[in-house]
Amino acid sequence: MNIFKNIQKAEVSPYLFSSIQQKIKNKKDEEVTVKWAWTAIASICLILVVDLAVLAMPKQNPLPQNDSFSLMPNNTLYYE
Amino acid sequence: MNFEHIYDQHKDLVYNLALQYVQNIEDAEEITQDVFVSVYEKMNEFRQEAKPSTWIYRITINRCLDYIKAKKRKKRFAFISSLFGLSNQLLYDSADFNHPGILMEEQDKMKLLFKLINELSHNQKTAIILLKIEEKSQAEAAEIMNISVKALESLFQRAKNNLSKKMKDNEGFG
């Protein structure tokens, strides 16, 4: 087990910190893009749901045309 | 906590620990980057219950084990793809032994030793790395591994026995 004593400590590359900073920045940008994508998807879904709700709403029976225009159901002009 | 300060304090710890797990400069650098990205993201969640170094040790060990698992998976997939002719890529092993902390004349012997260590279970490997290579005390290593000192002792004993057996069976250590 003494063989492990031969392993020396290695030094980190001086450029590693800037790589890490770049990675953090990329991740943040990616998160923003993902957020926007989800917002867009949520908006489209909301519009679809509203559209479907409007289509599925029970239609009110329109009044019979003669009622709505108060038309006489017969040809008699005068009541006797 | 200032991120740059944390990096300066722990960069060697993370890099060297990663090197002991993957024995390759490129892989160790990639793991170091991932560990510090993770530290940056979780910095605000860190509660001072454990020492920052213990916390960073844990993140590094987990990251190393995940990295090794992912690499094995990739290799397996590349092998299957090559069998079915899906990939013409040569199966090159990027995890070639490339450990900057080992002298040239020791390279062959250490390469073989690390090959045998890599055959141990993850826990046994971690126990050997922390106690023998990183030279942590039993209490520190147990805290990092989140187990009791007694459990670590028996884990290390098993790791040592397994490794000695493998070394005996291997001609390079005969």
Coordinates of N, CA, C and O in Angstrom, one line a residue, chain A residues 1-25 27-28 31, chain B residues 3-4 7 11-12 15-16 19 29 32-34 36-37 40-41 100-101 106 110 113-114 117 132-135 160:
Chain A
M1 N 0.8 -1.2 0.0 CA 0.0 0.0 0.0 C 0.9 1.3 0.0 O 0.3 2.4 -0.2
N2 N 2.2 1.1 0.2 CA 3.0 2.3 0.2 C 3.2 2.8 -1.2 O 3.7 3.9 -1.4
I3 N 2.9 2.0 -2.2 CA 3.0 2.4 -3.6 C 2.3 3.7 -3.9 O 2.7 4.5 -4.7
F4 N 1.2 4.0 -3.1 CA 0.4 5.2 -3.3 C 1.2 6.5 -3.0 O 0.8 7.6 -3.4
K5 N 2.2 6.3 -2.1 CA 2.9 7.5 -1.7 C 3.7 8.2 -2.9 O 4.1 9.3 -2.9
N6 N 3.8 7.4 -4.0 CA 4.5 7.9 -5.2 C 3.7 8.9 -6.0 O 4.2 9.5 -6.9
I7 N 2.4 8.9 -5.7 CA 1.5 9.8 -6.5 C 1.6 11.2 -6.0 O 1.4 11.5 -4.8
Q8 N 2.0 12.1 -6.9 CA 2.1 13.5 -6.5 C 0.9 14.3 -6.9 O 0.1 13.9 -7.8
K9 N 0.8 15.5 -6.3 CA -0.3 16.3 -6.6 C -0.1 17.0 -7.9 O 1.0 17.5 -8.2
A10 N -1.1 17.1 -8.7 CA -1.0 17.7 -10.0 C -1.6 19.2 -9.9 O -2.4 19.4 -9.1
E11 N -1.1 20.0 -10.8 CA -1.6 21.4 -10.8 C -2.7 21.6 -11.8 O -2.6 21.1 -13.0
V12 N -3.6 22.5 -11.5 CA -4.7 22.8 -12.3 C -4.3 23.7 -13.4 O -3.5 24.7 -13.1
S13 N -4.8 23.6 -14.6 CA -4.5 24.5 -15.7 C -5.0 25.9 -15.3 O -6.1 26.1 -14.8
P14 N -4.2 26.9 -15.6 CA -4.6 28.3 -15.3 C -5.9 28.8 -16.1 O -6.5 29.8 -15.8
Y15 N -6.1 28.1 -17.2 CA -7.3 28.5 -18.0 C -8.6 27.8 -17.6 O -9.6 28.1 -18.2
L16 N -8.5 27.0 -16.6 CA -9.7 26.3 -16.2 C -10.8 27.2 -15.7 O -12.0 27.0 -16.0
F17 N -10.4 28.2 -14.9 CA -11.4 29.1 -14.3 C -12.2 29.8 -15.4 O -13.5 29.9 -15.3
S18 N -11.6 30.3 -16.5 CA -12.3 30.9 -17.5 C -13.2 30.0 -18.2 O -14.3 30.4 -18.7
S19 N -12.8 28.7 -18.4 CA -13.7 27.7 -19.0 C -15.0 27.5 -18.1 O -16.1 27.4 -18.6
I20 N -14.7 27.5 -16.8 CA -15.9 27.3 -15.9 C -16.8 28.5 -16.0 O -18.0 28.3 -16.1
Q21 N -16.2 29.7 -16.0 CA -17.1 30.9 -16.2 C -17.9 30.9 -17.5 O -19.1 31.2 -17.5
Q22 N -17.3 30.4 -18.5 CA -17.9 30.3 -19.8 C -19.1 29.3 -19.7 O -20.2 29.6 -20.2
K23 N -18.8 28.2 -19.1 CA -19.8 27.1 -18.9 C -21.0 27.7 -18.2 O -22.2 27.4 -18.5
I24 N -20.7 28.4 -17.1 CA -21.8 29.0 -16.3 C -22.7 29.9 -17.1 O -23.9 29.9 -17.1
K25 N -22.0 30.8 -17.9 CA -22.7 31.8 -18.8 C -23.6 31.0 -19.8 O -24.7 31.4 -20.0
K27 N -24.8 28.1 -19.6 CA -25.9 27.5 -18.9 C -27.0 28.5 -18.6 O -28.2 28.2 -18.8
K28 N -26.6 29.7 -18.2 CA -27.6 30.7 -17.9 C -28.4 31.1 -19.1 O -29.6 31.2 -19.1
E31 N -30.8 28.5 -20.0 CA -32.0 28.5 -19.1 C -33.0 29.6 -19.6 O -34.2 29.3 -19.6
Chain B
F3 N -17.6 33.0 -5.1 CA -17.3 31.8 -5.9 C -15.8 31.7 -6.3 O -15.2 30.6 -6.2
E4 N -15.2 32.8 -6.6 CA -13.8 32.8 -7.0 C -12.9 32.3 -5.9 O -12.0 31.6 -6.1
Y7 N -13.3 28.7 -5.5 CA -12.5 28.0 -6.6 C -11.1 27.9 -6.2 O -10.4 26.9 -6.3
K11 N -9.7 24.2 -5.9 CA -9.5 23.7 -7.3 C -8.5 22.5 -7.3 O -8.8 21.5 -8.0
D12 N -7.5 22.5 -6.5 CA -6.5 21.4 -6.5 C -7.2 20.1 -5.9 O -6.9 19.0 -6.4
Y15 N -9.6 18.7 -8.6 CA -8.9 18.2 -9.8 C -8.1 16.9 -9.5 O -8.2 15.9 -10.2
N16 N -7.4 16.9 -8.4 CA -6.6 15.7 -8.0 C -7.5 14.5 -7.7 O -7.2 13.4 -8.0
L19 N -8.7 13.2 -10.8 CA -7.6 12.4 -11.5 C -7.5 11.0 -10.9 O -7.2 10.1 -11.7
E29 N -10.3 17.4 -16.1 CA -10.6 18.8 -16.2 C -12.1 19.0 -16.5 O -12.7 19.9 -16.0
T32 N -13.9 18.6 -13.2 CA -13.6 19.8 -12.4 C -14.5 20.9 -12.8 O -15.1 21.6 -11.9
Q33 N -14.7 21.1 -14.1 CA -15.6 22.2 -14.6 C -17.0 21.9 -14.1 O -17.7 22.8 -13.6
D34 N -17.5 20.7 -14.3 CA -18.8 20.4 -13.9 C -19.1 20.5 -12.4 O -20.1 21.0 -12.0
F36 N -17.5 22.6 -10.4 CA -17.6 24.0 -10.0 C -18.9 24.7 -10.5 O -19.4 25.6 -9.9
V37 N -19.4 24.2 -11.7 CA -20.7 24.8 -12.2 C -21.7 24.4 -11.2 O -22.6 25.2 -10.8
Y40 N -21.4 26.5 -8.0 CA -21.9 27.8 -8.3 C -23.5 27.8 -8.2 O -24.0 28.7 -7.6
E41 N -24.1 26.8 -8.7 CA -25.6 26.7 -8.7 C -26.1 26.5 -7.4 O -27.2 27.0 -7.0
P100 N -0.9 13.0 -14.5 CA 0.3 13.9 -14.4 C 1.0 13.8 -13.1 O 2.1 14.3 -12.9
G101 N 0.3 13.2 -12.1 CA 1.0 13.1 -10.8 C 1.9 11.8 -10.6 O 2.4 11.6 -9.5
E106 N 7.3 5.1 -13.2 CA 6.2 4.4 -12.5 C 5.0 4.1 -13.3 O 4.1 3.5 -12.8
M110 N 1.8 1.8 -12.1 CA 0.6 2.5 -11.6 C -0.6 2.3 -12.5 O -1.7 2.3 -12.0
L113 N -2.0 -0.8 -11.4 CA -2.6 -0.7 -10.1 C -4.0 0.0 -10.2 O -4.9 -0.5 -9.6
F114 N -4.0 1.0 -11.0 CA -5.3 1.8 -11.1 C -6.3 0.9 -11.9 O -7.5 1.0 -11.6
I117 N -7.7 -1.2 -9.2 CA -8.6 -0.4 -8.3 C -9.9 -0.1 -9.0 O -11.0 -0.2 -8.4
K132 N -5.9 6.3 1.2 CA -4.5 6.0 0.8 C -3.9 7.0 -0.1 O -2.7 7.3 0.0
I133 N -4.7 7.5 -1.0 CA -4.1 8.5 -2.0 C -4.3 9.9 -1.5 O -3.3 10.7 -1.4
E134 N -5.5 10.3 -1.0 CA -5.7 11.6 -0.5 C -5.3 11.8 0.9 O -5.2 12.9 1.4
E135 N -4.9 10.7 1.5 CA -4.4 10.6 2.9 C -5.3 11.4 3.9 O -4.9 12.1 4.8
K160 N -8.9 -3.5 0.8 CA -7.5 -3.8 0.8 C -7.3 -5.3 0.5 O -6.4 -5.6 -0.3

